[in-house]
């Protein structure tokens, strides 16, 4: 159930302590994919995951609106990329989670669509679970799927999911040039350390990996796979002993 | 142009220093209107306003994704209402605006759909304009329209706009009971001071004003009216001397 | 009872949970009125209000010393104007209120003399009442009076009150030039939005409205009127159900 | 020149980069002396000091309004004592100083009347001078006088100054009992460390030292002495090389 | 060169913009290894790395004193574990780095000995490099070595290094029981997400991995290996284009 | 017992609520003494103090690792001096103390080796004792000894202690020049106020006082004396009524 499309008496009827909070980012995804890619993919996985959970248990879980701006300063060289500091991002998500918990939804799965948020959300989940009246974990969908296709950035996985859920937003006429100019690796590594703090240091067009490989069928499979993982996680979170 | 649906090279092509940032809220709007009302109305007005501006000038203005969670703790008694503290809200919006300015969009109109944000956004606009590398003002759509219909909360204006833009989300079968149980005033006033810090102190179902009065035709008129106001404002902001 | 002129055993004898905290500002009020205008008026109204309350109930209410520096950066172009950020102002007032509440004065009316503080104090009152061990509201005296005379800035109302309470501080020989160069409106408005973040953008001498109109008799009437409002408010706050 | 009693054009006429900011406290001073003692003494010394400077140099220095609430939680056991955290106090004073500096008064002497502020003001003066566009030092008046009479708290020095400047506020009929029940030392000391964080741990009525000894003639002498010190300090600060 | 053992004129003689800042943690490492393990290992690797760099280039690099308390709340169930919040940790390290940069050492390699710090240091390195007058990266020694031996916690790698550098601190008589009761995995994983925020949820004695395997010869090899990596990293950081 | 050299089961065996937290600084101590002087002296006194306490009571007290970077910006002109802001320093120490208290060590003596920390630690001790679940006091060793030898900076006392505990770190060949160029006073005083915010304003080589006078025998005596004071303080803190 999407919170933003529901009324408060409908929310009051829910019989669960679980909630899902999708978190995206507004950031460059190359010349072929929209800046909102990470919101769209997080939303799609969140929706599919709670549907799967509903199919299995008959229970409806509220899905909060997607957080649109997150930790993405590393892409600042590319126009239209938006970001807030990690501190502000954590405060914003933490307090949003607290307001969910205020209504009794105090087992929260944050569904994340952006690699740059992983560190901040991991830290935040611990903070919330130890110090607030809620338990939280972060599920980054592309870490929860079982696939040989590399992640990259605006690469095969994300392009595949977009072609599956919002094909109208993929600039197909730019995919080839996106592929050609793409970087084949994330970062500049020496002794296990990435020296590049910004993505523009290692990719000219913002793409890492080959988007052409990301066909729609793969996208469908990735979303299914992620939804299954999310459903499994919701079951574990819903029954976890919090004493 | 919606940033989240655009690619970074498309954003780079834009020839304007203007940007629009819609800000909503996820909060109760009575038993007949969705929690996302303030996001939907802010988005609709923002889109119509930049369209009007484009019609008049031929110039495309980027519209950032809508901020979904804002200053709404006053509605905490009603399930599903989400909120962050005013401090966190200001930080989140301020840094988002700064990232727009980083790309040259340093004349920003925040299009606001929620009365509870007015104070925070007014303060923030001053702070940004005085201390950051940007100029910002906040346009709260229902303050920018010329109409005799009272605002209320989940009342005639908001219901009218929803019936115009998203009639599928209005629970028509609850409008009558919403009207009957609605409060006819916001707050509890003594000597010009509102003693009630929470809306539940003066409204039982969260509604203020009569939603039944809010017909779709009025909604169309309100959106047009607000879009004209926003267009006029964009022209003024775009040409304002910042020296 | 003025806290700063009382001893602690005298304060211990008080039999009330009410307290009054005057809040002013140190900021330009034109060439005829002193920078301390908002402190002086807030103090005068606070004193008259607790006197009225004492007359009616026989109960003494403590009046804290006046907060002298507040949210006034908008007047920074005029020499001698002092200010702190809204965040610091809120922290300072919030903690002062908490120390009053520590002694059992946990129903606090903030008596405000400056329009620029209204937003910050409204937000703060909600925060205190929801999250701290106290209930607070803010009474801005010129919003609590019933008068046809416009407020302005350094205009008829403030000049009138000054002529009543501290005529020695009004530079009568500058009132005429103050009137002549005064602006007749606050702000620069487009579509319901004020584009001017600083007062110097719309007033050359810092004055809005005609100070000459502000005769002492009007000042006496305004203070009486505000004191009555404050007294009524204190009664309501003192008996309000906080459960 | 008292800022709060001056107009902005008068402030603009000043020809100095010096300013004085008095800082007091609202806190218990025993059964015989008012809670506002530290404000009153700081104000008196500030006024006398700038007068002395004017006599010597012909130059007028602006005196800001007195900060009324400061670092006094140690006296929380005694009714009516107000306080803010040291962090908030520093922020409030720092930003007030910055607004003075905005108008060109960037050599600031903070005139302090409260021992509990000494640490915070010392730290703050360094921070301002190193990182802001101003130079600041803190002058605690009773550290700047040459006298054999001990300081105490509500003791001989403060009582003497009050009897000189505001005899109406000294409860003479309580001075004897104040003396009798007074503590003769501040703190509980072991190995050079004070174990008592609150004054109530070592004084029953809030007094340290014998107030009876504090005659008005001594008060006059102390104020003169402090004013001379302040005048000398203003000369040094005004001519100090800041390159 | 260890900063804490050097004098300021000696530091002034250095001819490098590089500096090394070791960061440890004070936290449980099982019944056989000391709470200071992560400090000791970070220090050993830092020292060996700058020695290697000196051997190769003839240039001395200053090594700051080791930060002793870090992000370790996850081990709070085990006595003696110390921690600060990630926010405070980042502020402390960031400002320490800024003071190094003040003296011209503005290319900083943070040598980290604790897995729990990795996220905070990664975020911080980006913040420093983008916004402060310094470039920083974090080298977590066990991520920079090439070894098949698993990391664990108080496991083979750390025990090995301790046996090499401080064998006196390994409680050899507790290694067997440490091994027997150790967990063989870090965390409780569902769908790629670790549900356990505290280590006590998956290890009874605080150990993960078999410490018995960690012989001193392996420790020597690991330190050498890490020192080589650090040396290589220092060369890369020292010559990296920062324009 | 040094926490960093102990294991968690050993800490669990302790039977005390006392703990000692040494706090140093990394800052210039002239051309003859190392930057780590304040860490070394604080550690030496802490160790000797808990030994004395053990001798007397048979009880072991945990000694946390020494905080290495503190409030020392005043020495920024001298190379290698490290510092953090007082706010960050207080946060770091406060949270470290809270983690000690988490394990039951909630009576904490901070053993301080640096004069620049005194104000911050005094403030912090009050804050912790009033608001956290712990009682804390700060013992600055050179304030707790009974000696006619002046303190200075890098002067006789510190040099004496270094010659006693770490003679290898005193550059004996620079002591004479250190003495010759030393300042004989700390600060530039007018009317009881120090006008100099940085030490370089009154000492060319960073030294105040004559280091040559600081012979090792004096150092031994100072450490003994301080250890006795600390022992006495620990006894007082351990038995102090906290109700």
PDB file of N, CA and C in Angstrom, chain E residues 3-5 64-66, chain F residues 22-27 29 35-45 66-69 113-114 165:
ATOM      1  N   UNK E   3      55.328  12.110  15.214  1.00  0.00           N
ATOM      2  CA  UNK E   3      55.108  13.497  15.630  1.00  0.00           C
ATOM      3  C   UNK E   3      55.273  13.665  17.133  1.00  0.00           C
ATOM      4  N   UNK E   4      54.691  12.742  17.884  1.00  0.00           N
ATOM      5  CA  UNK E   4      54.657  12.961  19.330  1.00  0.00           C
ATOM      6  C   UNK E   4      56.041  12.856  19.963  1.00  0.00           C
ATOM      7  N   UNK E   5      56.994  12.291  19.247  1.00  0.00           N
ATOM      8  CA  UNK E   5      58.352  12.193  19.783  1.00  0.00           C
ATOM      9  C   UNK E   5      59.292  13.234  19.174  1.00  0.00           C
ATOM     10  N   UNK E  64      51.203  10.903  12.805  1.00  0.00           N
ATOM     11  CA  UNK E  64      50.495  11.494  13.940  1.00  0.00           C
ATOM     12  C   UNK E  64      50.252  10.424  15.002  1.00  0.00           C
ATOM     13  N   UNK E  65      49.948  10.836  16.223  1.00  0.00           N
ATOM     14  CA  UNK E  65      49.584   9.841  17.239  1.00  0.00           C
ATOM     15  C   UNK E  65      48.284   9.137  16.844  1.00  0.00           C
ATOM     16  N   UNK E  66      48.125   7.937  17.321  1.00  0.00           N
ATOM     17  CA  UNK E  66      47.000   7.091  16.917  1.00  0.00           C
ATOM     18  C   UNK E  66      45.701   7.508  17.608  1.00  0.00           C
TER      19      UNK E  66
ATOM     20  N   UNK F  22      43.187   9.480  30.710  1.00  0.00           N
ATOM     21  CA  UNK F  22      44.229  10.492  30.487  1.00  0.00           C
ATOM     22  C   UNK F  22      43.940  11.303  29.216  1.00  0.00           C
ATOM     23  N   UNK F  23      44.185  12.577  29.301  1.00  0.00           N
ATOM     24  CA  UNK F  23      43.995  13.459  28.151  1.00  0.00           C
ATOM     25  C   UNK F  23      45.258  14.287  27.976  1.00  0.00           C
ATOM     26  N   UNK F  24      45.809  14.222  26.761  1.00  0.00           N
ATOM     27  CA  UNK F  24      47.029  14.978  26.504  1.00  0.00           C
ATOM     28  C   UNK F  24      46.789  16.046  25.471  1.00  0.00           C
ATOM     29  N   UNK F  25      47.777  16.215  24.634  1.00  0.00           N
ATOM     30  CA  UNK F  25      47.714  17.133  23.508  1.00  0.00           C
ATOM     31  C   UNK F  25      48.941  16.831  22.668  1.00  0.00           C
ATOM     32  N   UNK F  26      48.865  17.135  21.396  1.00  0.00           N
ATOM     33  CA  UNK F  26      50.048  17.046  20.552  1.00  0.00           C
ATOM     34  C   UNK F  26      50.348  18.462  20.118  1.00  0.00           C
ATOM     35  N   UNK F  27      51.353  19.051  20.732  1.00  0.00           N
ATOM     36  CA  UNK F  27      51.601  20.472  20.502  1.00  0.00           C
ATOM     37  C   UNK F  27      53.029  20.810  20.846  1.00  0.00           C
ATOM     38  N   UNK F  29      56.394  22.031  22.301  1.00  0.00           N
ATOM     39  CA  UNK F  29      56.910  22.284  23.641  1.00  0.00           C
ATOM     40  C   UNK F  29      58.335  22.798  23.547  1.00  0.00           C
ATOM     41  N   UNK F  35      56.566  17.034  20.935  1.00  0.00           N
ATOM     42  CA  UNK F  35      55.173  17.448  20.764  1.00  0.00           C
ATOM     43  C   UNK F  35      54.232  16.629  21.646  1.00  0.00           C
ATOM     44  N   UNK F  36      54.642  15.424  21.996  1.00  0.00           N
ATOM     45  CA  UNK F  36      53.771  14.559  22.787  1.00  0.00           C
ATOM     46  C   UNK F  36      53.904  14.740  24.296  1.00  0.00           C
ATOM     47  N   UNK F  37      54.593  15.777  24.733  1.00  0.00           N
ATOM     48  CA  UNK F  37      54.856  15.968  26.157  1.00  0.00           C
ATOM     49  C   UNK F  37      53.618  15.798  27.039  1.00  0.00           C
ATOM     50  N   UNK F  38      52.517  16.420  26.643  1.00  0.00           N
ATOM     51  CA  UNK F  38      51.336  16.411  27.510  1.00  0.00           C
ATOM     52  C   UNK F  38      50.672  15.038  27.595  1.00  0.00           C
ATOM     53  N   UNK F  39      50.837  14.247  26.563  1.00  0.00           N
ATOM     54  CA  UNK F  39      50.368  12.861  26.636  1.00  0.00           C
ATOM     55  C   UNK F  39      51.230  12.055  27.592  1.00  0.00           C
ATOM     56  N   UNK F  40      52.529  12.223  27.432  1.00  0.00           N
ATOM     57  CA  UNK F  40      53.466  11.440  28.238  1.00  0.00           C
ATOM     58  C   UNK F  40      53.307  11.754  29.718  1.00  0.00           C
ATOM     59  N   UNK F  41      53.206  13.023  30.044  1.00  0.00           N
ATOM     60  CA  UNK F  41      53.093  13.385  31.457  1.00  0.00           C
ATOM     61  C   UNK F  41      51.748  12.928  32.030  1.00  0.00           C
ATOM     62  N   UNK F  42      50.668  13.088  31.255  1.00  0.00           N
ATOM     63  CA  UNK F  42      49.357  12.652  31.752  1.00  0.00           C
ATOM     64  C   UNK F  42      49.344  11.144  31.980  1.00  0.00           C
ATOM     65  N   UNK F  43      49.956  10.417  31.060  1.00  0.00           N
ATOM     66  CA  UNK F  43      50.012   8.963  31.202  1.00  0.00           C
ATOM     67  C   UNK F  43      50.818   8.543  32.415  1.00  0.00           C
ATOM     68  N   UNK F  44      51.934   9.223  32.607  1.00  0.00           N
ATOM     69  CA  UNK F  44      52.809   8.868  33.733  1.00  0.00           C
ATOM     70  C   UNK F  44      52.101   9.116  35.057  1.00  0.00           C
ATOM     71  N   UNK F  45      51.437  10.243  35.164  1.00  0.00           N
ATOM     72  CA  UNK F  45      50.735  10.567  36.400  1.00  0.00           C
ATOM     73  C   UNK F  45      49.557   9.616  36.610  1.00  0.00           C
ATOM     74  N   UNK F  66      45.113   7.196  26.144  1.00  0.00           N
ATOM     75  CA  UNK F  66      45.217   8.658  26.234  1.00  0.00           C
ATOM     76  C   UNK F  66      44.646   9.343  24.996  1.00  0.00           C
ATOM     77  N   UNK F  67      43.814  10.350  25.242  1.00  0.00           N
ATOM     78  CA  UNK F  67      43.304  11.168  24.129  1.00  0.00           C
ATOM     79  C   UNK F  67      44.462  12.017  23.627  1.00  0.00           C
ATOM     80  N   UNK F  68      44.817  11.880  22.335  1.00  0.00           N
ATOM     81  CA  UNK F  68      46.073  12.494  21.881  1.00  0.00           C
ATOM     82  C   UNK F  68      45.960  13.915  21.323  1.00  0.00           C
ATOM     83  N   UNK F  69      44.795  14.292  20.838  1.00  0.00           N
ATOM     84  CA  UNK F  69      44.655  15.595  20.179  1.00  0.00           C
ATOM     85  C   UNK F  69      43.560  16.360  20.913  1.00  0.00           C
ATOM     86  N   UNK F 113      46.938  16.697  30.995  1.00  0.00           N
ATOM     87  CA  UNK F 113      48.317  17.154  30.969  1.00  0.00           C
ATOM     88  C   UNK F 113      48.505  18.493  30.284  1.00  0.00           C
ATOM     89  N   UNK F 114      47.416  19.167  29.891  1.00  0.00           N
ATOM     90  CA  UNK F 114      47.550  20.374  29.051  1.00  0.00           C
ATOM     91  C   UNK F 114      46.689  21.519  29.571  1.00  0.00           C
ATOM     92  N   UNK F 165      60.847  10.645  33.204  1.00  0.00           N
ATOM     93  CA  UNK F 165      60.133   9.497  32.624  1.00  0.00           C
ATOM     94  C   UNK F 165      60.614   9.116  31.231  1.00  0.00           C
TER      95      UNK F 165
END
